Tab-separated table of C-alpha atoms and ligand atoms in Angstrom:
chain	number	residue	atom	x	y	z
A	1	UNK	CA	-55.165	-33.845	20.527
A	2	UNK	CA	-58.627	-33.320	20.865
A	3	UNK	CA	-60.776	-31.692	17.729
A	4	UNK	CA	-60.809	-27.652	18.112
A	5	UNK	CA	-63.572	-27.575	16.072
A	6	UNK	CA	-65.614	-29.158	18.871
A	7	UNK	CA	-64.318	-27.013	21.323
A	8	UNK	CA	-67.372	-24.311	22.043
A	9	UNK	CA	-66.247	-21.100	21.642
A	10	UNK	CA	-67.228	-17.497	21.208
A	11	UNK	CA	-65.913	-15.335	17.719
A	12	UNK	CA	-66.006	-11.576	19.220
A	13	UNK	CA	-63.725	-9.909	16.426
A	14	UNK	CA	-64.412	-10.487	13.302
A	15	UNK	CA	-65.868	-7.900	10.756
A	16	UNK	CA	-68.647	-7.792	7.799
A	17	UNK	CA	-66.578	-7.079	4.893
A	18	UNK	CA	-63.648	-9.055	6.041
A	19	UNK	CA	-65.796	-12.500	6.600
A	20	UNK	CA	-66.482	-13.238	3.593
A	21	UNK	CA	-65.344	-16.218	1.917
A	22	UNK	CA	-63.225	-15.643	-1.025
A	23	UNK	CA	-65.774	-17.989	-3.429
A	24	UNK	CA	-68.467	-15.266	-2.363
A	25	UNK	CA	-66.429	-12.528	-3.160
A	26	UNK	CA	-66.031	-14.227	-6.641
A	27	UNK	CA	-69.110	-15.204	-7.663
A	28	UNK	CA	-70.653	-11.438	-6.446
A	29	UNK	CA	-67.724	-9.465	-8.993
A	30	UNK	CA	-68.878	-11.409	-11.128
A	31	UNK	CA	-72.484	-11.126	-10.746
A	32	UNK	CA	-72.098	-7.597	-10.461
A	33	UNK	CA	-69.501	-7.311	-13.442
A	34	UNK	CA	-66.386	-6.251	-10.837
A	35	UNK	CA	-62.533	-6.784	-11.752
A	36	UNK	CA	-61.516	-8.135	-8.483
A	37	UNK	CA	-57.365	-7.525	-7.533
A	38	UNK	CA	-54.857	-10.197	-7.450
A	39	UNK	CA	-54.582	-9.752	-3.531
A	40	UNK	CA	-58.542	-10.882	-2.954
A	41	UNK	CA	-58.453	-13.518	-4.997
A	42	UNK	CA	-55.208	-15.451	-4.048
A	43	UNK	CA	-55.291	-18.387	-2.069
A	44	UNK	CA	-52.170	-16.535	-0.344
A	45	UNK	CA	-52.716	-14.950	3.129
A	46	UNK	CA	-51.801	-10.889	3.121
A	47	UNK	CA	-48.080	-9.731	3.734
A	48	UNK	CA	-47.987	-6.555	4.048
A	49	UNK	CA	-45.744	-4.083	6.425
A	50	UNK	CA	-47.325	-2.421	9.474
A	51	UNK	CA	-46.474	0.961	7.268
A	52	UNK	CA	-48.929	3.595	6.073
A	53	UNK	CA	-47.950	2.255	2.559
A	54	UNK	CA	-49.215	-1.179	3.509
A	55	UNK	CA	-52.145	-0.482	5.355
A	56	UNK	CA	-53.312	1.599	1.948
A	57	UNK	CA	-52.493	-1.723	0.362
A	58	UNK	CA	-54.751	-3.390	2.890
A	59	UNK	CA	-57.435	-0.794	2.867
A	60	UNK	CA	-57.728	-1.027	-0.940
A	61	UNK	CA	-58.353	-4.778	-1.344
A	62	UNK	CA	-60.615	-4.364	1.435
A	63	UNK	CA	-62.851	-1.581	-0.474
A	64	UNK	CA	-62.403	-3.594	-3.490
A	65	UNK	CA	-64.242	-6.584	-1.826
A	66	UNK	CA	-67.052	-4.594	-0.020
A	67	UNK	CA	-67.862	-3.024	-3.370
A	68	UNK	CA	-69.199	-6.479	-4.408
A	69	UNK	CA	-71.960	-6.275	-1.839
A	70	UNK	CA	-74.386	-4.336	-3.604
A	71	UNK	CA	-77.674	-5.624	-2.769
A	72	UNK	CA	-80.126	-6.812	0.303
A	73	UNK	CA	-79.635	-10.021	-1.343
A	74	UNK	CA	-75.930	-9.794	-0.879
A	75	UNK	CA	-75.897	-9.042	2.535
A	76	UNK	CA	-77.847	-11.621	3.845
A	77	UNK	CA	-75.810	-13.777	1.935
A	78	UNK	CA	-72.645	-12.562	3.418
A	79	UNK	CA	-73.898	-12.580	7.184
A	80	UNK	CA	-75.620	-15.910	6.773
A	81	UNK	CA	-72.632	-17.786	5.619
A	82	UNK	CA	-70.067	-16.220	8.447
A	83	UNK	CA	-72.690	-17.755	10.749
A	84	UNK	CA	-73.015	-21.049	9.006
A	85	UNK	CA	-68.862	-20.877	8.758
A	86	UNK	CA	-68.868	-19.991	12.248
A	87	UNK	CA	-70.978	-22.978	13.680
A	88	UNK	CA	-68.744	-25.508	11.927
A	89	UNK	CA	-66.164	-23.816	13.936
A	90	UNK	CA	-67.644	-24.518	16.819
A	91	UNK	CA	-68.792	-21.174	17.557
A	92	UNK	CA	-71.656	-20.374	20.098
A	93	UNK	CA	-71.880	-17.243	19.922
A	94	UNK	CA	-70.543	-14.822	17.298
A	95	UNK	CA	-70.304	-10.867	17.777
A	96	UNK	CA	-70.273	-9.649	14.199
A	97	UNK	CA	-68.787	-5.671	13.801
A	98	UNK	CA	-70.171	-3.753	10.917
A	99	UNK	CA	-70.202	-0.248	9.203
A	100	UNK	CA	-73.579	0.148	7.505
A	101	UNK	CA	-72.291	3.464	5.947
A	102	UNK	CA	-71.062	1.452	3.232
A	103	UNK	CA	-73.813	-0.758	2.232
A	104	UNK	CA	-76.626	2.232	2.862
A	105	UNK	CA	-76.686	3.367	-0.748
A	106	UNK	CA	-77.721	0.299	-1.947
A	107	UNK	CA	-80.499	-0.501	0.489
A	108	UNK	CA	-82.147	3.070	1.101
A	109	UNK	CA	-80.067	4.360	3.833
A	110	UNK	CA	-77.827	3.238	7.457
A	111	UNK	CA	-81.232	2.644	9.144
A	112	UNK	CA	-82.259	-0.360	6.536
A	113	UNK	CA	-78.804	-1.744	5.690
A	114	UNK	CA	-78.288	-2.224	9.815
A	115	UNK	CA	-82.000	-3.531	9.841
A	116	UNK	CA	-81.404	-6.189	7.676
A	117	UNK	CA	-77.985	-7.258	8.946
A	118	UNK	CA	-79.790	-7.510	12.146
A	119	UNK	CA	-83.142	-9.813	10.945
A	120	UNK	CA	-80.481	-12.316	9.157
A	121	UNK	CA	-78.480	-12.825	11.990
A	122	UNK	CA	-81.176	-13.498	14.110
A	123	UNK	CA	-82.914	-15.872	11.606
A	124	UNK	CA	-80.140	-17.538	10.179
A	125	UNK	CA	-78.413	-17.652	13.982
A	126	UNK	CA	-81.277	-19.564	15.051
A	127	UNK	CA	-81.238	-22.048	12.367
A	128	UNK	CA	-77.698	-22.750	13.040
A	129	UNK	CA	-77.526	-22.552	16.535
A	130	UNK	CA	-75.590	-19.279	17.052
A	131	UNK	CA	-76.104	-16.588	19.242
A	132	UNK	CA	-75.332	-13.190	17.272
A	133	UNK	CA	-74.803	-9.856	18.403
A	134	UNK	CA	-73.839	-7.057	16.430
A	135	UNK	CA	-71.018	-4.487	16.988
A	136	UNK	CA	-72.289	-1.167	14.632
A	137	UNK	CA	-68.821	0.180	14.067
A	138	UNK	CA	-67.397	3.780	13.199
A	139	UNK	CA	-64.205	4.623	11.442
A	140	UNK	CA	-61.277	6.670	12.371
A	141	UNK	CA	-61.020	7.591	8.910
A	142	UNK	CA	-64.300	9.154	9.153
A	143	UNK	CA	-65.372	12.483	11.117
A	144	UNK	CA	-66.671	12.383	14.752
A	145	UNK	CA	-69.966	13.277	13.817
A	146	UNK	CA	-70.321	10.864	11.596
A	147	UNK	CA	-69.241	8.670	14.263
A	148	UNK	CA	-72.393	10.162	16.500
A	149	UNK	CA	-74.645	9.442	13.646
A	150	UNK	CA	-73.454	5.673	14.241
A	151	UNK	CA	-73.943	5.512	17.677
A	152	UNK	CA	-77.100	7.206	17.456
A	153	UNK	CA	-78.374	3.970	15.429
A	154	UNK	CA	-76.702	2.375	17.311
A	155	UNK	CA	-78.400	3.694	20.339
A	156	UNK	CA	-81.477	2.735	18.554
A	157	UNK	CA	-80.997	-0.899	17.819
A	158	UNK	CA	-79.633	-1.947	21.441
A	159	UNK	CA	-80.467	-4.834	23.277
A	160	UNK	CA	-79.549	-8.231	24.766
A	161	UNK	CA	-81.325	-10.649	22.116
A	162	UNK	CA	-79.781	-12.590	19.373
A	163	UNK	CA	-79.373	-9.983	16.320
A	164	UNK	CA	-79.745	-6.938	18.483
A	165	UNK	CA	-77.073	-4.535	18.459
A	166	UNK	CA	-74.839	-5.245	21.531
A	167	UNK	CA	-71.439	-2.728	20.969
A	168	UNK	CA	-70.036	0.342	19.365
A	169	UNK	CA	-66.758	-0.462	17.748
A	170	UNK	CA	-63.785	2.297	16.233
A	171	UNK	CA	-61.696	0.454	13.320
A	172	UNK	CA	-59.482	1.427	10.330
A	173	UNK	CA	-55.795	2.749	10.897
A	174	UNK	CA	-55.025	3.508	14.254
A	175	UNK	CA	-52.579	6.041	13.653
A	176	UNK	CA	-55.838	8.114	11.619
A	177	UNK	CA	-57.713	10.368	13.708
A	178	UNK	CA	-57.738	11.659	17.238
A	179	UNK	CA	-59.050	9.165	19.745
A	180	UNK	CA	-60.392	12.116	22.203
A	181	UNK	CA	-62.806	12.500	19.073
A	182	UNK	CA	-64.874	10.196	19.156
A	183	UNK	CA	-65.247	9.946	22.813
A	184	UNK	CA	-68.509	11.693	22.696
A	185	UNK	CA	-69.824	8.808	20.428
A	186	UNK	CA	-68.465	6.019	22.918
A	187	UNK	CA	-70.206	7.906	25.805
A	188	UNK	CA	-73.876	8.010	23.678
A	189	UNK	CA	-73.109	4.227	23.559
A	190	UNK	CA	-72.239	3.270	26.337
A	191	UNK	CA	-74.669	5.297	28.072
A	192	UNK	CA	-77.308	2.946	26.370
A	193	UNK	CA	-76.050	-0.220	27.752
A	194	UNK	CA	-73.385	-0.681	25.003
A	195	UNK	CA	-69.923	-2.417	25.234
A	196	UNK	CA	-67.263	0.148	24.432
A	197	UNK	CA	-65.221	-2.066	21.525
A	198	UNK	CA	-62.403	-0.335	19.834
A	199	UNK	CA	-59.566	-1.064	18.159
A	200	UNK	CA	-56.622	-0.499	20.157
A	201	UNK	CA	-52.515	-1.261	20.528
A	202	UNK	CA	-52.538	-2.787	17.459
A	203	UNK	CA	-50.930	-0.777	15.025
A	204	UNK	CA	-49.820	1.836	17.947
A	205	UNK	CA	-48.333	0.622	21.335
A	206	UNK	CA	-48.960	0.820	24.874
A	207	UNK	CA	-49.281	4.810	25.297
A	208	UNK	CA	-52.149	4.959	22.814
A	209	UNK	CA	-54.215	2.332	25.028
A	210	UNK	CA	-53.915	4.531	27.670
A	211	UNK	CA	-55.368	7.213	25.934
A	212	UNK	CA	-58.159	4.202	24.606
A	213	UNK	CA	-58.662	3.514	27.916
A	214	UNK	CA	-59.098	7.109	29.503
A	215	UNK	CA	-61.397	8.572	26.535
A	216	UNK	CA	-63.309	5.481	25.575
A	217	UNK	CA	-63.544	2.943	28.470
A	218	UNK	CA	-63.496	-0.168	26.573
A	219	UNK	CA	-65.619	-3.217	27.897
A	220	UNK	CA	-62.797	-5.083	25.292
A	221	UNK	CA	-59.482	-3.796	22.904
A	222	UNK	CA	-59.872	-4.844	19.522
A	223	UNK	CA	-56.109	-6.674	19.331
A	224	UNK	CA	-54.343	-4.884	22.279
A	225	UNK	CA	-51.353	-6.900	22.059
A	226	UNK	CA	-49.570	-3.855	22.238
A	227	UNK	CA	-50.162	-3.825	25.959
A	228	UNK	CA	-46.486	-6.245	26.810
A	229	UNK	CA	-44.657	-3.119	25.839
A	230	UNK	CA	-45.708	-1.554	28.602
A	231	UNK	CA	-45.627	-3.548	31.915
A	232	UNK	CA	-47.743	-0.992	33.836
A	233	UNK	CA	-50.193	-0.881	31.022
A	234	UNK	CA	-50.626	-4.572	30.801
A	235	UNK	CA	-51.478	-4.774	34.436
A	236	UNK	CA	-53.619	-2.096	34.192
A	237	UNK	CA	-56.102	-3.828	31.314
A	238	UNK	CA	-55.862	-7.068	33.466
A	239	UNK	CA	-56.550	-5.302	36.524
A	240	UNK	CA	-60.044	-3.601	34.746
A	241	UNK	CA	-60.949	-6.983	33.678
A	242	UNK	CA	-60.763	-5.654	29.924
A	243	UNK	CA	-60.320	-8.552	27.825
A	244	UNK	CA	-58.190	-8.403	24.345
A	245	UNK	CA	-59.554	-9.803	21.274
A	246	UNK	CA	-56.161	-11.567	20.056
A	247	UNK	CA	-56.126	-11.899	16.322
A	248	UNK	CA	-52.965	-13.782	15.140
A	249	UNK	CA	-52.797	-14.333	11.534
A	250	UNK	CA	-54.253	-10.554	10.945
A	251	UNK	CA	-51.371	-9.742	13.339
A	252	UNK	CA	-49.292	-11.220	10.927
A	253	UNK	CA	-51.074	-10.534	7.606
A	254	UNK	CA	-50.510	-6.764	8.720
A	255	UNK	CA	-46.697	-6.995	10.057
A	256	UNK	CA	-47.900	-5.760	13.400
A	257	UNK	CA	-45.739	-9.256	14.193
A	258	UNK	CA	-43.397	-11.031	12.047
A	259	UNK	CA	-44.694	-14.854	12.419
A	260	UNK	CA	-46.946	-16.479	14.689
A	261	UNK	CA	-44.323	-16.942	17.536
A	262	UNK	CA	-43.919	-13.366	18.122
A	263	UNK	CA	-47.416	-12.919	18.941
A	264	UNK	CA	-47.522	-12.362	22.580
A	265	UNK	CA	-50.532	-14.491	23.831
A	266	UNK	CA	-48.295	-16.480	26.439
A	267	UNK	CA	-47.559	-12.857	27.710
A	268	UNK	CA	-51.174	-11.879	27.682
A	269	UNK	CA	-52.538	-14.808	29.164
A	270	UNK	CA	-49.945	-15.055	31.913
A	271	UNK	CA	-50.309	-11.369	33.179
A	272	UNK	CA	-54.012	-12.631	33.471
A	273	UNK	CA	-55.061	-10.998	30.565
A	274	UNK	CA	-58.487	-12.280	29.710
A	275	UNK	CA	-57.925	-13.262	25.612
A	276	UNK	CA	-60.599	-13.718	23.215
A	277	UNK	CA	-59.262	-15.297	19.842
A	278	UNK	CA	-60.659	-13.980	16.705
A	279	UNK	CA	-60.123	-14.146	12.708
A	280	UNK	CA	-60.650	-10.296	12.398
A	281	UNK	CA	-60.934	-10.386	8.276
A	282	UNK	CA	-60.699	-14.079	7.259
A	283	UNK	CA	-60.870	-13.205	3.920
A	284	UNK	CA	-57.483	-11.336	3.399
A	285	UNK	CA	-55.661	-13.507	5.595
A	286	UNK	CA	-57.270	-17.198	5.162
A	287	UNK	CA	-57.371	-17.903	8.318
A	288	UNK	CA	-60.241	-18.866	10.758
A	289	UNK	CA	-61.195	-19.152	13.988
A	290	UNK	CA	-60.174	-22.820	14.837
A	291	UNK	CA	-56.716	-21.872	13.048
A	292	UNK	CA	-55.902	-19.411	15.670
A	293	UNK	CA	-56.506	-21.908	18.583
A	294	UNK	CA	-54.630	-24.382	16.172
A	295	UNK	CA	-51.763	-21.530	16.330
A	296	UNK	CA	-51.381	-20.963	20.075
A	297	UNK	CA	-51.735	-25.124	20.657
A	298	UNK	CA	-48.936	-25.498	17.649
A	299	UNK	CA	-46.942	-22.540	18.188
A	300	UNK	CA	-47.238	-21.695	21.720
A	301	UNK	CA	-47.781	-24.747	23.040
A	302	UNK	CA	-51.090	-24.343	24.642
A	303	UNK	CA	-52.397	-27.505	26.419
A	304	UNK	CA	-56.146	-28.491	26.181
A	305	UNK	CA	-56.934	-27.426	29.609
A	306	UNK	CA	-55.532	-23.858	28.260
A	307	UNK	CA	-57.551	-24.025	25.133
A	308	UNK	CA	-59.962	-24.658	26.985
A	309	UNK	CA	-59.746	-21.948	29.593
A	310	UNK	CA	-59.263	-19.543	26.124
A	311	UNK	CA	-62.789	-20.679	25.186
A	312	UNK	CA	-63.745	-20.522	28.131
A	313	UNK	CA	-62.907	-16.915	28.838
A	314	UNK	CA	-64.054	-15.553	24.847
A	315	UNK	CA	-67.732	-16.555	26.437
A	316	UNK	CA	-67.312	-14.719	29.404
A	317	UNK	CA	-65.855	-11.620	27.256
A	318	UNK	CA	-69.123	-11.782	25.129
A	319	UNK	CA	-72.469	-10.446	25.577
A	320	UNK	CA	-73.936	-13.045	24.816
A	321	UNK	CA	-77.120	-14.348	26.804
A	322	UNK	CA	-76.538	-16.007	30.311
A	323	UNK	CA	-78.061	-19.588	28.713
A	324	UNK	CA	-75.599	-19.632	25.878
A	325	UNK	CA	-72.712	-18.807	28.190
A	326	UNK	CA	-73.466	-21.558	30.775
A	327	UNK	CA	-74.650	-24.604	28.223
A	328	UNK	CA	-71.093	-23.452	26.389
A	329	UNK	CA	-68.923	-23.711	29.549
A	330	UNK	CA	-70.731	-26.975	30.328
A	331	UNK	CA	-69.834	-28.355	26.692
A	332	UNK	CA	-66.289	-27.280	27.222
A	333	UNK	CA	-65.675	-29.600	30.276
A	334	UNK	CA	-67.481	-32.468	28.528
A	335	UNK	CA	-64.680	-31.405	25.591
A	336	UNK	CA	-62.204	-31.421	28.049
A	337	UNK	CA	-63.086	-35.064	29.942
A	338	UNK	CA	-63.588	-36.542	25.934
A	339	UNK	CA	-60.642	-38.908	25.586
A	340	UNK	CA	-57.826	-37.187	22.858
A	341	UNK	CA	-57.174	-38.619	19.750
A	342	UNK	CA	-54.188	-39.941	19.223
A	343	UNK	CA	-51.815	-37.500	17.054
A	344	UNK	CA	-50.141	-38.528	14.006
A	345	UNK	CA	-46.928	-36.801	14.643
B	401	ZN	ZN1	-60.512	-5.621	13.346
């Protein structure tokens, strides 16, 4: 059993709001003088239907917590601790997906709120060691056009260095909204250089990635897991070499699956999927990054040299720079020849 904290790894779906820790979350309500809901500040992970019903019940915690971020202040505080939680996770590289929409009235506007997301992930990633690239991402609760004004900034803010803005995701409900929309918005993105990173087979199954895949082209799905319902769509992401950013306990949290086990990452990995791990919104369902490789070693019996390969292959899914990838996959055999503690059980 070696430590899956020191395995190095790459986080590539987790979002702003979501990271937060739940003692942040706290101490901003109360700051800001906010009556926080039972459901964000339980030490209980979500459980909550994959219904309409539940995802409101989802959405409105959610809203509930990003209405504590009110300030500059605040949201360098929230972006430099998911890196700082991050690196003790043994994270190299972190992409970090965020809607600036929601922060923009406190901080004069989309332009500023994304500009300062940007500067503290690039400061505080270099003082912890993490290479950070940020996903700007649109809602499907939202119009198209609003969607274009994203990607527009988006557009704007691209590049390959830590802190620039590497991807254009497409979150909320997946069953909100008509994927062909927002194509344009993925095309003005991915024109620029962008990764194409939206949600997708998460909440809807195989037949909506297709339509994912034909309108949007996605470098990576946000979940996917969706894909094992449909044997011809599975091969068809492994075939395009798009990898799936596998979020278990969220998977669970939102009754997409009904425990751990059901999660299909055996199936993913075995049609030669390439998986990326990910915590998605830690602070619903308190659950981290090293938890989910703790979940497919414990419940799906993953061997090192398969954790390992999972690490491996959430670096090559990134964007991050060619250095960080290399000196990461070196780390990870060194992690792999270290000699494995012994296990208590
Ligand atoms: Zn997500």
């Amino acid at each position: 059993m070696r430590d899956l904290r020191l395995l190095p790894k790459a986080h590539l779906h987790v979002h702003f709001t979501g990271s937060m820790r739940p003692s942040t979350v706290a101490d901003l309500a109360r700051q800001h003088g906010i009556r926080l809901p039972e459901g964000v500040t339980t030490d209980a992970p979500l459980r909550l239907p994959a219904t309409s019903r539940g995802w409101f019940r989802f959405q409105r915690l959610y809203d509930a917590a990003r209405a504590c971020v009110r300030s500059e202040a605040d949201m360098r505080r929230v972006v430099s601790e998911v890196i700082a939680d991050d690196a003790a996770e043994g994270s190299r590289r972190l992409e970090l997906q965020v809607d600036p929409t929601s922060y923009a009235p406190f901080v004069g506007g989309i332009t500023p709120a994304l500009e300062i997301v940007m500067d503290e992930a690039r400061t505080a990633g270099r003082a912890m060691g993490v290479s950070v690239g940020i996903v700007v991402a649109s809602s499907r609760m939202r119009h198209q056009l609003e969607a274009r004004t994203l990607a527009r900034l988006a557009v704007k803010y691209a590049g390959d260095a830590d802190g620039d803005v590497m991807g254009f995701g497409l979150s909320n409900d997946e069953r909100r909204g008509r994927t062909s929309e927002f194509a344009y918005a993925f095309r003005m993105a991915r024109d620029a250089g962008l990764a194409s990173l939206p949600h997708g087979g998460e909440l809807l199954g195989a037949d909506h990635v297709e339509v994912v895949l034909d309108q949007l082209h996605p470098d990576r799905l946000g979940h996917g897991v969706r894909i094992v319902e449909d044997q011809r769509v599975l091969d068809r992401v492994a075939s395009a070499g798009i990898a799936c950013e596998v979020n278990p306990a969220s998977n669970v949290s939102l009754g997409v699956y009904q425990d751990d086990a059901h999660v299909p990452l055996r199936t993913l990995v075995d049609a030669g999927v390439r998986v990326a791990l990910g915590a998605d919104d830690p602070l619903l369902f308190k659950s981290r990054l090293v938890a989910q490789y703790e979940a497919a070693r414990n419940v799906h019996g993953f061997t090192d040299p398969e954790l390992a390969q999972l690490a491996r292959d959430s670096l090559l899914a990134s964007r991050a720079p060619r250095s960080v990838i290399d000196a990461a996959l070196v780390d990870i055999d060194e992690w792999l020849m270290s000699p494995p503690e012994p296990s208590d059980s």
